[in-house]
Short mmCIF file of C-alpha atoms in Angstrom, two decimals:
data_model
loop_
_atom_site.label_atom_id
_atom_site.label_comp_id
_atom_site.label_asym_id
_atom_site.label_seq_id
_atom_site.Cartn_x
_atom_site.Cartn_y
_atom_site.Cartn_z
CA UNK A 67 7.24 -19.86 -55.39
CA UNK A 68 5.66 -17.69 -58.10
CA UNK A 69 2.58 -19.90 -58.41
CA UNK A 70 2.13 -19.59 -54.65
CA UNK A 71 2.22 -15.82 -54.92
CA UNK A 72 -0.14 -15.94 -57.88
CA UNK A 73 -2.65 -17.82 -55.72
CA UNK A 74 -3.10 -14.60 -53.76
CA UNK A 75 -4.43 -12.80 -56.84
CA UNK A 76 -8.15 -13.66 -56.42
CA UNK A 77 -8.01 -12.51 -52.80
CA UNK A 78 -6.32 -9.25 -53.78
CA UNK A 79 -8.84 -8.78 -56.58
CA UNK A 80 -11.61 -9.01 -53.98
CA UNK A 81 -9.94 -6.49 -51.67
CA UNK A 82 -9.21 -4.07 -54.52
CA UNK A 83 -12.85 -4.24 -55.66
CA UNK A 84 -13.96 -3.32 -52.14
CA UNK A 85 -11.36 -0.56 -51.91
CA UNK A 86 -12.58 0.86 -55.25
CA UNK A 87 -16.21 0.68 -54.08
CA UNK A 88 -15.54 2.40 -50.74
CA UNK A 89 -13.05 4.92 -52.14
CA UNK A 90 -15.91 6.92 -53.64
CA UNK A 91 -17.85 6.93 -50.35
CA UNK A 92 -15.15 7.11 -47.70
CA UNK A 93 -11.62 7.70 -48.98
CA UNK A 94 -9.98 7.40 -45.56
CA UNK A 95 -11.51 3.99 -44.84
CA UNK A 96 -10.59 2.70 -48.31
CA UNK A 97 -6.99 3.84 -47.88
CA UNK A 98 -6.85 2.15 -44.46
CA UNK A 99 -8.17 -1.14 -45.87
CA UNK A 100 -5.69 -1.02 -48.73
CA UNK A 101 -2.77 -0.14 -46.47
CA UNK A 102 -3.61 -2.88 -43.93
CA UNK A 103 -4.03 -5.50 -46.66
CA UNK A 104 -0.77 -4.45 -48.28
CA UNK A 105 1.12 -4.53 -44.99
CA UNK A 106 -0.21 -7.92 -43.93
CA UNK A 107 0.72 -9.41 -47.31
CA UNK A 108 4.23 -7.98 -47.34
CA UNK A 109 4.87 -8.71 -43.66
CA UNK A 110 3.74 -12.33 -43.93
CA UNK A 111 5.76 -12.91 -47.11
CA UNK A 112 8.85 -11.51 -45.41
CA UNK A 113 8.04 -13.58 -42.34
CA UNK A 114 7.89 -16.68 -44.52
CA UNK A 115 11.33 -15.89 -46.01
CA UNK A 116 12.74 -15.21 -42.55
CA UNK A 117 11.24 -18.40 -41.11
CA UNK A 118 12.61 -20.44 -44.03
CA UNK A 119 16.08 -19.31 -43.03
CA UNK A 120 15.52 -19.56 -39.27
CA UNK A 121 13.89 -22.99 -39.45
CA UNK A 122 16.97 -24.41 -41.16
CA UNK A 123 18.67 -24.09 -37.81
CA UNK A 124 18.02 -26.53 -34.97
CA UNK A 125 19.90 -24.54 -32.37
CA UNK A 126 18.33 -23.39 -29.14
CA UNK A 127 20.34 -20.16 -29.23
CA UNK A 128 18.61 -19.18 -32.49
CA UNK A 129 15.21 -19.78 -30.87
CA UNK A 130 16.18 -17.71 -27.86
CA UNK A 131 17.58 -14.85 -29.91
CA UNK A 132 14.45 -14.65 -32.08
CA UNK A 133 12.30 -14.92 -28.91
CA UNK A 134 14.22 -11.98 -27.47
CA UNK A 135 13.66 -9.90 -30.61
CA UNK A 136 9.95 -10.81 -30.65
CA UNK A 137 9.55 -9.83 -26.98
CA UNK A 138 11.36 -6.53 -27.56
CA UNK A 139 9.06 -5.86 -30.52
CA UNK A 140 6.01 -6.67 -28.45
CA UNK A 141 7.15 -4.21 -25.74
CA UNK A 142 7.75 -1.54 -28.39
CA UNK A 143 4.19 -2.02 -29.63
CA UNK A 144 2.81 -1.62 -26.10
CA UNK A 145 4.71 1.66 -25.67
CA UNK A 146 3.62 2.79 -29.13
CA UNK A 147 -0.05 2.16 -28.32
CA UNK A 148 0.08 3.88 -24.91
CA UNK A 149 -0.77 7.54 -24.42
CA UNK A 150 1.55 7.70 -21.41
CA UNK A 151 5.19 8.18 -22.23
CA UNK A 152 6.63 9.24 -18.87
CA UNK A 153 6.84 5.79 -17.26
CA UNK A 154 9.27 3.10 -18.30
CA UNK A 155 6.54 1.11 -20.00
CA UNK A 156 8.97 -0.56 -22.36
CA UNK A 157 10.95 -2.35 -19.66
CA UNK A 158 7.85 -3.02 -17.60
CA UNK A 159 6.19 -4.74 -20.58
CA UNK A 160 9.38 -6.57 -21.45
CA UNK A 161 9.83 -8.04 -17.97
CA UNK A 162 6.10 -8.87 -17.67
CA UNK A 163 6.14 -10.68 -21.03
CA UNK A 164 9.41 -12.46 -20.41
CA UNK A 165 8.43 -13.69 -16.96
CA UNK A 166 4.98 -14.89 -17.96
CA UNK A 167 5.14 -15.90 -21.63
CA UNK A 168 8.55 -17.52 -21.94
CA UNK A 169 8.02 -20.29 -19.34
CA UNK A 170 4.52 -21.02 -20.66
CA UNK A 171 5.80 -21.23 -24.26
CA UNK A 172 8.69 -23.48 -23.18
CA UNK A 173 6.36 -25.83 -21.29
CA UNK A 174 3.85 -25.89 -24.15
CA UNK A 175 6.61 -26.68 -26.62
CA UNK A 176 8.01 -29.47 -24.42
CA UNK A 177 4.50 -30.94 -24.18
CA UNK A 178 3.91 -30.77 -27.95
CA UNK A 179 7.38 -31.49 -29.32
CA UNK A 180 9.28 -33.36 -26.62
CA UNK A 181 13.05 -33.27 -27.06
CA UNK A 182 12.80 -31.01 -30.09
CA UNK A 183 11.03 -28.33 -28.03
CA UNK A 184 13.78 -25.74 -28.32
CA UNK A 185 14.06 -25.90 -32.11
CA UNK A 186 12.95 -22.70 -33.85
CA UNK A 187 10.30 -24.55 -35.91
CA UNK A 188 8.60 -25.78 -32.72
CA UNK A 189 9.09 -22.91 -30.32
CA UNK A 190 8.76 -19.75 -32.39
CA UNK A 191 5.20 -20.23 -33.72
CA UNK A 192 4.00 -20.81 -30.14
CA UNK A 193 5.91 -17.79 -28.91
CA UNK A 194 4.36 -15.68 -31.67
CA UNK A 195 0.82 -16.82 -30.83
CA UNK A 196 1.29 -16.19 -27.12
CA UNK A 197 3.06 -12.84 -27.43
CA UNK A 198 0.65 -11.55 -30.05
CA UNK A 199 -2.41 -12.36 -27.98
CA UNK A 200 -0.92 -11.10 -24.72
CA UNK A 201 0.18 -7.82 -26.27
CA UNK A 202 -3.32 -6.39 -26.52
CA UNK A 203 -4.20 -7.56 -22.99
CA UNK A 204 -1.18 -5.82 -21.47
CA UNK A 205 -1.78 -2.75 -23.60
CA UNK A 206 -5.47 -2.47 -22.58
CA UNK A 207 -4.71 -3.24 -18.91
CA UNK A 208 -1.98 -0.61 -18.64
CA UNK A 209 -4.00 2.04 -20.42
CA UNK A 210 -7.02 1.36 -18.22
CA UNK A 211 -4.90 1.58 -15.07
CA UNK A 212 -3.16 4.81 -16.05
CA UNK A 213 -6.39 6.47 -17.18
CA UNK A 214 -8.40 5.41 -14.10
CA UNK A 215 -5.52 6.35 -11.82
CA UNK A 216 -5.57 9.86 -13.29
CA UNK A 217 -9.37 10.11 -13.00
CA UNK A 218 -9.50 8.75 -9.46
CA UNK A 219 -6.39 10.39 -8.12
CA UNK A 220 -8.27 12.35 -5.44
CA UNK A 221 -10.19 9.23 -4.36
CA UNK A 222 -6.90 7.34 -4.02
CA UNK A 223 -5.33 10.26 -2.17
CA UNK A 224 -8.31 10.38 0.23
CA UNK A 225 -7.85 6.70 1.08
CA UNK A 226 -4.10 7.10 1.53
CA UNK A 227 -4.73 10.09 3.78
CA UNK A 228 -6.80 7.90 6.09
CA UNK A 229 -3.97 5.39 6.47
CA UNK A 230 -4.66 2.95 3.64
CA UNK A 231 -1.70 1.08 2.20
CA UNK A 232 -0.96 1.55 -1.50
CA UNK A 233 -2.61 -1.84 -2.18
CA UNK A 234 -5.74 -0.84 -0.29
CA UNK A 235 -5.95 2.62 -1.82
CA UNK A 236 -5.58 1.36 -5.39
CA UNK A 237 -7.36 -1.99 -5.04
CA UNK A 238 -10.37 -1.06 -7.21
CA UNK A 239 -8.31 0.71 -9.89
CA UNK A 240 -5.86 -2.19 -10.04
CA UNK A 241 -8.42 -4.94 -10.42
CA UNK A 242 -10.56 -2.93 -12.83
CA UNK A 243 -7.48 -2.65 -15.06
CA UNK A 244 -6.68 -6.35 -14.66
CA UNK A 245 -10.24 -7.19 -15.66
CA UNK A 246 -10.05 -4.85 -18.66
CA UNK A 247 -6.83 -6.55 -19.78
CA UNK A 248 -8.11 -10.11 -19.50
CA UNK A 249 -11.72 -9.49 -20.65
CA UNK A 250 -11.07 -9.82 -24.41
CA UNK A 251 -9.47 -13.19 -23.71
CA UNK A 252 -12.36 -14.34 -21.52
CA UNK A 253 -14.89 -13.23 -24.16
CA UNK A 254 -12.92 -15.05 -26.84
CA UNK A 255 -12.80 -18.24 -24.74
CA UNK A 256 -16.53 -18.11 -24.07
CA UNK A 257 -17.43 -17.73 -27.76
CA UNK A 258 -14.82 -20.26 -28.89
CA UNK A 259 -16.31 -23.18 -30.76
CA UNK A 260 -19.83 -21.74 -30.66
CA UNK A 261 -19.42 -18.47 -32.48
CA UNK A 262 -15.87 -18.73 -33.76
CA UNK A 263 -13.25 -21.20 -34.89
CA UNK A 264 -9.83 -19.80 -34.11
CA UNK A 265 -7.32 -19.16 -36.89
CA UNK A 266 -4.85 -21.78 -35.71
CA UNK A 267 -7.45 -24.55 -35.52
CA UNK A 268 -9.00 -23.51 -38.84
CA UNK A 269 -5.51 -23.68 -40.41
CA UNK A 270 -4.98 -27.20 -39.08
CA UNK A 271 -8.41 -28.35 -40.27
CA UNK A 272 -7.83 -26.92 -43.74
CA UNK A 273 -4.47 -28.76 -43.75
CA UNK A 274 -6.58 -31.90 -43.14
CA UNK A 275 -5.44 -32.51 -39.56
CA UNK A 276 -7.58 -34.65 -37.29
CA UNK A 277 -10.36 -32.45 -35.82
CA UNK A 278 -9.93 -33.82 -32.30
CA UNK A 279 -6.16 -33.31 -32.36
CA UNK A 280 -6.64 -29.76 -33.69
CA UNK A 281 -9.15 -29.10 -30.95
CA UNK A 282 -6.82 -30.38 -28.21
CA UNK A 283 -3.97 -28.15 -29.37
CA UNK A 284 -6.34 -25.20 -29.59
CA UNK A 285 -7.62 -25.80 -26.04
CA UNK A 286 -4.05 -25.90 -24.73
CA UNK A 287 -3.27 -22.74 -26.66
CA UNK A 288 -6.34 -20.88 -25.31
CA UNK A 289 -5.56 -21.87 -21.72
CA UNK A 290 -1.92 -20.87 -22.17
CA UNK A 291 -2.86 -17.50 -23.67
CA UNK A 292 -5.32 -16.90 -20.82
CA UNK A 293 -2.72 -17.76 -18.16
CA UNK A 294 0.01 -15.81 -19.95
CA UNK A 295 -2.16 -12.71 -20.36
CA UNK A 296 -3.34 -12.80 -16.76
CA UNK A 297 0.18 -13.15 -15.33
CA UNK A 298 1.63 -10.65 -17.76
CA UNK A 299 -1.02 -7.97 -17.10
CA UNK A 300 -0.76 -8.58 -13.33
CA UNK A 301 3.02 -8.16 -13.30
CA UNK A 302 2.90 -5.11 -15.58
CA UNK A 303 0.26 -3.46 -13.37
CA UNK A 304 2.29 -4.18 -10.23
CA UNK A 305 5.30 -2.44 -11.77
CA UNK A 306 3.32 0.53 -13.07
CA UNK A 307 1.56 1.00 -9.75
CA UNK A 308 4.92 1.06 -8.01
CA UNK A 309 6.07 3.79 -10.40
CA UNK A 310 3.16 6.00 -9.30
CA UNK A 311 4.59 6.27 -5.77
CA UNK A 312 7.94 7.23 -4.28
CA UNK A 313 9.77 4.48 -2.39
CA UNK A 314 8.82 6.36 0.78
CA UNK A 315 5.09 6.09 -0.09
CA UNK A 316 4.23 9.58 -1.39
CA UNK A 317 2.18 9.95 -4.57
CA UNK A 318 4.36 11.05 -7.47
CA UNK A 319 3.34 14.28 -9.14
CA UNK A 320 2.15 14.02 -12.73
CA UNK B 97 3.39 18.82 20.02
CA UNK B 98 3.99 18.91 16.28
CA UNK B 99 7.25 20.63 15.38
CA UNK B 100 7.97 21.38 11.73
CA UNK B 101 11.36 22.72 10.78
CA UNK B 102 12.23 23.59 7.20
CA UNK B 103 9.41 21.81 5.40
CA UNK B 104 10.22 22.45 1.75
CA UNK B 105 7.22 22.43 -0.58
CA UNK B 106 7.13 21.57 -4.26
CA UNK B 107 6.67 25.27 -5.09
CA UNK B 108 10.02 26.03 -3.41
CA UNK B 109 8.65 27.63 -0.23
CA UNK B 110 10.11 26.59 3.09
CA UNK B 111 7.92 26.61 6.21
CA UNK B 112 8.65 26.17 9.91
CA UNK B 113 6.15 26.17 12.79
CA UNK B 114 5.11 24.30 15.87
CA UNK B 115 1.72 23.50 17.34
CA UNK B 116 1.22 22.53 20.94
CA UNK B 117 -1.37 20.01 22.06
CA UNK B 118 -4.81 21.63 22.08
CA UNK B 119 -3.84 24.39 19.64
CA UNK B 120 -4.90 25.28 16.12
CA UNK B 121 -3.00 26.77 13.21
CA UNK B 122 -4.64 28.77 10.46
CA UNK B 123 -2.95 28.95 7.09
CA UNK B 124 -3.67 32.06 5.10
CA UNK B 125 -2.63 33.12 1.66
CA UNK B 126 -3.82 33.83 -1.84
CA UNK B 127 -4.94 31.10 -4.23
CA UNK B 128 -1.92 29.12 -5.36
CA UNK B 129 0.24 30.22 -2.44
CA UNK B 130 0.79 26.60 -1.40
CA UNK B 131 -1.67 26.09 1.49
CA UNK B 132 -2.97 22.76 0.20
CA UNK B 133 0.54 21.73 -0.80
CA UNK B 134 1.66 22.30 2.77
CA UNK B 135 -1.16 20.13 4.16
CA UNK B 136 -0.51 17.30 1.69
CA UNK B 137 3.23 17.50 2.28
CA UNK B 138 2.76 17.37 6.03
CA UNK B 139 0.54 14.30 5.60
CA UNK B 140 3.29 12.73 3.47
CA UNK B 141 0.95 12.36 0.52
CA UNK B 142 3.12 14.18 -2.01
CA UNK B 143 6.89 14.58 -2.36
CA UNK B 144 8.54 17.10 -0.07
CA UNK B 145 11.61 17.40 2.10
CA UNK B 146 12.26 18.74 5.56
CA UNK B 147 15.07 19.56 7.94
CA UNK B 148 13.24 18.04 10.88
CA UNK B 149 9.63 17.15 11.65
CA UNK B 150 8.76 15.68 15.02
CA UNK B 151 5.50 14.56 16.51
CA UNK B 152 5.46 14.26 20.29
CA UNK B 153 9.28 14.34 20.22
CA UNK B 154 9.42 11.42 17.78
CA UNK B 155 10.98 11.99 14.37
CA UNK B 156 8.71 11.66 11.31
CA UNK B 157 11.05 9.11 9.73
CA UNK B 158 10.46 6.65 12.57
CA UNK B 159 6.76 6.32 11.67
CA UNK B 160 5.59 3.93 8.97
CA UNK B 161 3.96 6.21 6.38
CA UNK B 162 0.46 4.77 6.90
CA UNK B 163 0.67 5.25 10.66
CA UNK B 164 1.89 8.83 10.18
CA UNK B 165 -1.06 9.60 7.90
CA UNK B 166 -3.52 8.16 10.37
CA UNK B 167 -2.06 10.39 13.11
CA UNK B 168 -1.68 13.49 10.94
CA UNK B 169 -4.81 13.11 8.86
CA UNK B 170 -5.49 15.24 5.80
CA UNK B 171 -9.05 15.90 4.67
CA UNK B 172 -9.21 17.13 1.06
CA UNK B 173 -11.63 19.90 0.05
CA UNK B 174 -13.54 17.69 -2.39
CA UNK B 175 -15.46 14.76 -1.01
CA UNK B 176 -14.76 11.98 -3.47
CA UNK B 177 -16.41 8.61 -3.03
CA UNK B 178 -17.59 5.54 -4.86
CA UNK B 179 -21.05 6.60 -6.16
CA UNK B 180 -22.58 3.32 -5.07
CA UNK B 181 -21.74 3.83 -1.40
CA UNK B 182 -24.37 4.44 1.25
CA UNK B 183 -23.58 6.90 4.05
CA UNK B 184 -23.08 3.97 6.40
CA UNK B 185 -20.63 2.28 4.01
CA UNK B 186 -18.81 5.58 3.51
CA UNK B 187 -18.38 6.00 7.27
CA UNK B 188 -17.16 2.42 7.67
CA UNK B 189 -14.89 2.31 4.60
CA UNK B 190 -11.58 3.18 6.33
CA UNK B 191 -12.13 0.64 9.10
CA UNK B 192 -11.55 -2.08 6.50
CA UNK B 193 -7.92 -0.90 6.16
CA UNK B 194 -5.38 -3.12 7.88
CA UNK B 195 -4.20 -0.21 10.03
CA UNK B 196 -7.55 -0.05 11.85
CA UNK B 197 -7.68 -3.72 12.76
CA UNK B 198 -8.82 -3.87 16.38
CA UNK B 199 -9.41 -0.09 16.43
CA UNK B 200 -11.65 1.04 19.28
CA UNK B 201 -14.06 3.76 18.23
CA UNK B 202 -14.23 6.64 20.64
CA UNK B 203 -16.38 8.97 18.54
CA UNK B 204 -19.82 8.17 17.17
CA UNK B 205 -20.41 10.21 13.98
CA UNK B 206 -24.00 9.02 13.54
CA UNK B 207 -24.97 11.08 16.61
CA UNK B 208 -24.43 14.22 14.54
CA UNK B 209 -26.15 13.02 11.40
CA UNK B 210 -29.77 13.56 10.62
CA UNK B 211 -30.04 12.52 7.00
CA UNK B 212 -33.21 11.62 5.16
CA UNK B 213 -31.27 9.79 2.41
CA UNK B 214 -28.87 6.94 2.81
CA UNK B 215 -27.03 7.18 -0.54
CA UNK B 216 -23.91 9.37 -0.59
CA UNK B 217 -24.49 10.62 -4.10
CA UNK B 218 -27.88 12.19 -3.34
CA UNK B 219 -26.55 14.27 -0.44
CA UNK B 220 -25.99 17.99 -0.88
CA UNK B 221 -22.41 19.30 -1.03
CA UNK B 222 -22.67 20.58 2.54
CA UNK B 223 -24.00 17.26 3.80
CA UNK B 224 -21.17 15.41 2.05
CA UNK B 225 -18.62 17.69 3.72
CA UNK B 226 -20.25 17.06 7.10
CA UNK B 227 -20.14 13.29 6.66
CA UNK B 228 -16.51 13.40 5.47
CA UNK B 229 -15.44 15.57 8.41
CA UNK B 230 -17.29 13.36 10.90
CA UNK B 231 -15.61 10.31 9.38
CA UNK B 232 -12.19 11.95 9.72
CA UNK B 233 -12.85 12.73 13.39
CA UNK B 234 -14.06 9.17 13.99
CA UNK B 235 -10.63 7.88 12.93
CA UNK B 236 -9.25 9.62 16.01
CA UNK B 237 -6.14 11.26 14.52
CA UNK B 238 -3.91 13.46 16.68
CA UNK B 239 -3.64 16.23 14.10
CA UNK B 240 -6.37 17.11 11.62
CA UNK B 241 -5.29 18.90 8.45
CA UNK B 242 -8.48 20.46 7.09
CA UNK B 243 -8.56 21.92 3.59
CA UNK B 244 -11.58 24.21 3.18
CA UNK B 245 -13.76 21.91 5.30
CA UNK B 246 -16.72 24.31 5.69
CA UNK B 247 -16.98 25.81 2.19
CA UNK B 248 -20.36 24.23 1.36
CA UNK B 249 -21.88 24.06 4.85
CA UNK B 250 -24.70 26.29 6.04
CA UNK B 251 -24.14 28.47 9.12
CA UNK B 252 -25.94 26.03 11.43
CA UNK B 253 -23.71 23.14 10.40
CA UNK B 254 -20.61 25.32 10.70
CA UNK B 255 -21.52 26.27 14.27
CA UNK B 256 -21.95 22.59 15.10
CA UNK B 257 -18.48 21.76 13.75
CA UNK B 258 -16.82 24.81 15.37
CA UNK B 259 -18.10 23.48 18.68
CA UNK B 260 -17.04 19.92 17.91
CA UNK B 261 -13.55 20.93 16.82
CA UNK B 262 -13.10 23.26 19.81
CA UNK B 263 -13.91 20.38 22.12
CA UNK B 264 -11.65 18.13 20.07
CA UNK B 265 -8.73 20.55 20.60
CA UNK B 266 -9.50 20.80 24.30
CA UNK B 267 -8.96 17.04 24.46
CA UNK B 268 -5.33 17.67 23.50
CA UNK B 269 -5.59 17.28 19.73
CA UNK B 270 -4.22 19.67 17.11
CA UNK B 271 -5.73 21.36 14.06
CA UNK B 272 -4.30 22.90 10.92
CA UNK B 273 -6.96 24.66 8.86
CA UNK B 274 -7.10 26.26 5.46
CA UNK B 275 -10.38 28.14 5.15
CA UNK B 276 -11.66 31.20 3.38
CA UNK B 277 -14.54 31.21 5.87
CA UNK B 278 -13.98 32.74 9.29
CA UNK B 279 -13.57 29.97 11.83
CA UNK B 280 -14.58 30.52 15.43
CA UNK B 281 -12.99 28.05 17.81
CA UNK B 282 -13.95 29.39 21.21
CA UNK B 283 -11.30 29.04 23.90
CA UNK B 284 -8.66 27.63 21.58
CA UNK B 285 -5.27 29.24 21.05
CA UNK B 286 -4.94 29.92 17.34
CA UNK B 287 -1.77 30.74 15.43
CA UNK B 288 -1.75 32.17 11.96
CA UNK B 289 0.75 31.72 9.17
CA UNK B 290 0.56 33.65 5.93
CA UNK B 291 2.02 31.85 2.95
#
């Protein structure tokens, strides 16, 4: 254990050198770099301890409980990142994530691990990858929708006044937000393999896995993240849009 | 006839009135008195409550909200549009809504337009108001709720629309207007309400 921790020393020495260098020029940036590096180190070490314990279990209920906690955490992050606090973003994000990510993660795990799919060691890393990547998509999509809805409120009201349905009146705002939410994923998929090698595939290659096998898993992961993000953002936007109107169709006041 | 009984606005005011076919109603009051609120509430665009609202003896609650809005059509004071739209696209935009499927146009707005430009965003404020008002009329509502519709128009344009709206009322339609500019609707019975 201790020699594993000691192996981090050269990396920390590099970061501390940079922090020292930038501290004289830009104290705020240096503090941010230090804080982020510190947090990622501590969080991942704690994660490793937690996973050691969790992975000892082979029970599906453990997987599901940890999945639930991860999804709740993801929803908390989405609320934390949003400027809008007056809508039930937490539950909206939770339902959107649960409906879209859970089935995809289950199917992915069945495909990769067969009968052992529900074991924490198999399911939880996939769940983490999917939830983590979807989180920013949902966050960006919701923020874009709420901001554009505020900016274009009169335009939406004008369309409603002429007899447009809610779908028709908010069509542009809705799909602009959906595009904003999925765009980072699309950009990442386009540059994948040409500009970048994703962390998961790089990890497998460093661990001396077969390049083709690593590539296949990565492709499945990218497609799953894309599908999960798209469905998740779509569901979240549907819910949020509904919250902007009364059940009888009137625009809610801000 | 549009009969409004106990329409309660978001600012707490409660309004009752009725307009017969072919009549107009002017809403007067200081800034912030709730004139625009009343129009938006009547168009069911914002939350409000009422004791009873009937249109041609039919209760408001029996209309699907989109149908109600197309019959009791609100025109906001600011003309907001997608900056990429041409005038033609702006005029045609609402006809893409499902409600207007199979709609027969009875009013030709282009007859009243003499524009050198075809992009909405290069029009003057008065021209934009004219196009928006003509578009609203072309949707053939039964009641037009106009919120400061003439504020940017020159006197010539105003006269044109006074004539158009007078004729429109004579055809049995109804008008509710908020305007700080004197409106002259010749031959039309006009009620006034001060908020």
